[in-house]
Amino acid sequence: MSKQPSKITLDNFNSLLAEGLPWAAETGIILESVYDGFATMRLPYHDKSTRPGGTISGPHMMMLSDACMYAVVLSMIGEVQLAVTTNFNINFLRKPSESDLIAEGEIIKLGKRLAILEVSIYSSSDNEIVAHSTGTYSIPPTTR
């Protein structure tokens, strides 16, 4: 499967993240790659993101996953800030190592009003999957 160009650039998405969700951007989260229907994001390991036991907290992994889904949606429909999460499910599979987390997201189905997505999150130090999520995004009717 060839990688088609994205309808949003890395710089555009990272600027959108910094301006629209500054609390998320403060974690250092960044979009590393994006193609039509696929995105990779990184959440740097930081003490402020951990829970007791030294692992990145569940809410931070949820934020990473949802942000990655948003990037995937925008890669296909362009910069539509009002595309929003309507459903989100995550399974925590194992404790992440004390390292950055990498999220790989992709589209499952893009319809006129809804996008169905999935994201796998990996520890960067050992490339082991630590969480898997699925979600649905609502797409405003004027965008398609």
Tab-separated table of C-alpha atoms in Angstrom:
chain	number	residue	atom	x	y	z
A	1	MET	CA	0.000	0.000	0.000
A	2	SER	CA	1.538	3.324	-1.056
A	3	LYS	CA	1.534	6.285	1.285
A	4	GLN	CA	-0.552	9.135	-0.103
A	5	PRO	CA	0.144	12.737	0.929
A	6	SER	CA	-1.643	14.090	3.974
A	7	LYS	CA	-4.092	17.002	3.808
A	8	ILE	CA	-2.316	18.534	6.828
A	9	THR	CA	1.429	18.987	7.294
A	10	LEU	CA	3.472	18.139	10.362
A	11	ASP	CA	4.095	21.828	11.032
A	12	ASN	CA	0.415	22.741	10.624
A	13	PHE	CA	-0.744	20.003	12.992
A	14	ASN	CA	1.913	20.712	15.623
A	15	SER	CA	1.025	24.432	15.485
A	16	LEU	CA	-2.672	23.568	15.797
A	17	LEU	CA	-1.849	21.418	18.819
A	18	ALA	CA	0.261	24.142	20.450
A	19	GLU	CA	-2.336	26.869	19.875
A	20	GLY	CA	-5.552	24.916	20.414
A	21	LEU	CA	-4.460	22.523	23.165
A	22	PRO	CA	-1.571	24.223	24.974
A	23	TRP	CA	-1.965	21.965	28.017
A	24	ALA	CA	-1.317	18.957	25.781
A	25	ALA	CA	1.573	20.641	23.987
A	26	GLU	CA	3.210	21.304	27.371
A	27	THR	CA	3.744	17.540	27.679
A	28	GLY	CA	6.030	17.665	24.641
A	29	ILE	CA	3.667	15.572	22.512
A	30	ILE	CA	4.561	15.886	18.843
A	31	LEU	CA	3.395	14.536	15.508
A	32	GLU	CA	6.383	12.797	13.908
A	33	SER	CA	4.892	11.535	10.645
A	34	VAL	CA	1.615	11.812	8.816
A	35	TYR	CA	0.212	10.349	5.605
A	36	ASP	CA	-3.320	10.059	4.304
A	37	GLY	CA	-4.994	7.857	6.915
A	38	PHE	CA	-1.924	7.261	9.108
A	39	ALA	CA	-0.039	9.179	11.800
A	40	THR	CA	2.765	8.604	14.291
A	41	MET	CA	3.079	10.677	17.465
A	42	ARG	CA	5.540	10.740	20.359
A	43	LEU	CA	4.918	11.504	24.025
A	44	PRO	CA	8.255	12.126	25.746
A	45	TYR	CA	8.853	10.420	29.061
A	46	HIS	CA	8.775	12.996	31.847
A	47	ASP	CA	8.393	12.772	35.614
A	48	LYS	CA	5.313	15.024	35.452
A	49	SER	CA	3.551	12.424	33.285
A	50	THR	CA	4.106	9.494	35.614
A	51	ARG	CA	2.069	7.758	38.244
A	52	PRO	CA	3.410	5.878	41.279
A	53	GLY	CA	5.718	3.159	40.009
A	54	GLY	CA	7.414	5.420	37.439
A	55	THR	CA	5.187	4.625	34.482
A	56	ILE	CA	3.443	7.116	32.220
A	57	SER	CA	-0.115	7.488	33.503
A	58	GLY	CA	-3.223	6.148	31.794
A	59	PRO	CA	-4.683	9.623	31.192
A	60	HIS	CA	-1.483	10.639	29.379
A	61	MET	CA	-1.685	7.535	27.187
A	62	MET	CA	-5.335	8.358	26.465
A	63	MET	CA	-4.351	11.908	25.473
A	64	LEU	CA	-1.624	10.572	23.164
A	65	SER	CA	-4.041	8.137	21.539
A	66	ASP	CA	-6.812	10.701	21.037
A	67	ALA	CA	-4.368	13.269	19.625
A	68	CYS	CA	-3.067	10.645	17.206
A	69	MET	CA	-6.622	9.866	16.089
A	70	TYR	CA	-7.202	13.581	15.514
A	71	ALA	CA	-4.072	13.735	13.339
A	72	VAL	CA	-5.277	10.747	11.294
A	73	VAL	CA	-8.674	12.365	10.732
A	74	LEU	CA	-7.126	15.687	9.687
A	75	SER	CA	-4.721	13.857	7.374
A	76	MET	CA	-7.787	12.823	5.377
A	77	ILE	CA	-10.133	15.819	5.629
A	78	GLY	CA	-7.747	18.749	6.132
A	79	GLU	CA	-7.638	21.281	8.958
A	80	VAL	CA	-11.136	20.956	10.387
A	81	GLN	CA	-10.864	21.934	14.028
A	82	LEU	CA	-14.460	20.966	14.804
A	83	ALA	CA	-13.908	17.280	14.074
A	84	VAL	CA	-14.409	15.825	17.562
A	85	THR	CA	-14.211	12.546	19.452
A	86	THR	CA	-17.598	10.898	19.933
A	87	ASN	CA	-16.418	7.532	21.229
A	88	PHE	CA	-13.152	6.332	22.737
A	89	ASN	CA	-12.047	2.965	24.134
A	90	ILE	CA	-8.601	1.965	25.369
A	91	ASN	CA	-7.088	-1.276	26.590
A	92	PHE	CA	-3.949	-1.022	28.708
A	93	LEU	CA	-1.962	-4.140	27.855
A	94	ARG	CA	1.205	-3.873	29.932
A	95	LYS	CA	3.218	-1.402	31.985
A	96	PRO	CA	5.230	0.901	29.730
A	97	SER	CA	8.973	1.088	30.264
A	98	GLU	CA	10.433	4.374	31.516
A	99	SER	CA	10.787	5.743	27.989
A	100	ASP	CA	8.963	7.821	25.410
A	101	LEU	CA	5.710	6.426	24.071
A	102	ILE	CA	5.054	6.117	20.344
A	103	ALA	CA	1.494	6.058	18.992
A	104	GLU	CA	0.714	4.699	15.545
A	105	GLY	CA	-2.785	5.505	14.351
A	106	GLU	CA	-4.707	4.589	11.252
A	107	ILE	CA	-8.125	4.921	9.738
A	108	ILE	CA	-10.436	1.931	9.759
A	109	LYS	CA	-13.327	3.607	7.927
A	110	LEU	CA	-14.002	7.155	6.792
A	111	GLY	CA	-17.623	7.987	6.082
A	112	LYS	CA	-19.438	11.240	5.369
A	113	ARG	CA	-20.095	12.041	9.035
A	114	LEU	CA	-17.968	9.599	11.051
A	115	ALA	CA	-14.389	8.324	11.074
A	116	ILE	CA	-13.509	5.045	12.838
A	117	LEU	CA	-9.883	4.782	13.957
A	118	GLU	CA	-7.426	2.669	15.900
A	119	VAL	CA	-4.157	3.456	17.663
A	120	SER	CA	-1.434	1.204	19.038
A	121	ILE	CA	0.953	2.658	21.630
A	122	TYR	CA	4.489	1.319	22.074
A	123	SER	CA	7.323	1.906	24.527
A	124	SER	CA	10.147	3.408	22.488
A	125	SER	CA	12.881	1.555	24.397
A	126	ASP	CA	11.706	-1.981	23.588
A	127	ASN	CA	9.040	-1.452	20.894
A	128	GLU	CA	6.549	-3.496	22.942
A	129	ILE	CA	2.870	-2.631	22.619
A	130	VAL	CA	1.504	-1.166	25.858
A	131	ALA	CA	-2.005	-0.019	24.863
A	132	HIS	CA	-4.513	-0.269	22.044
A	133	SER	CA	-7.430	2.073	21.449
A	134	THR	CA	-10.289	2.565	19.068
A	135	GLY	CA	-12.380	5.646	18.560
A	136	THR	CA	-14.921	7.467	16.480
A	137	TYR	CA	-14.717	11.065	15.335
A	138	SER	CA	-17.651	13.162	14.201
A	139	ILE	CA	-16.968	15.168	11.065
A	140	PRO	CA	-18.868	18.451	10.599
A	141	PRO	CA	-21.225	18.230	7.603
A	142	THR	CA	-19.701	21.157	5.688
A	143	THR	CA	-16.282	19.516	5.308
A	144	ARG	CA	-17.024	16.613	2.997
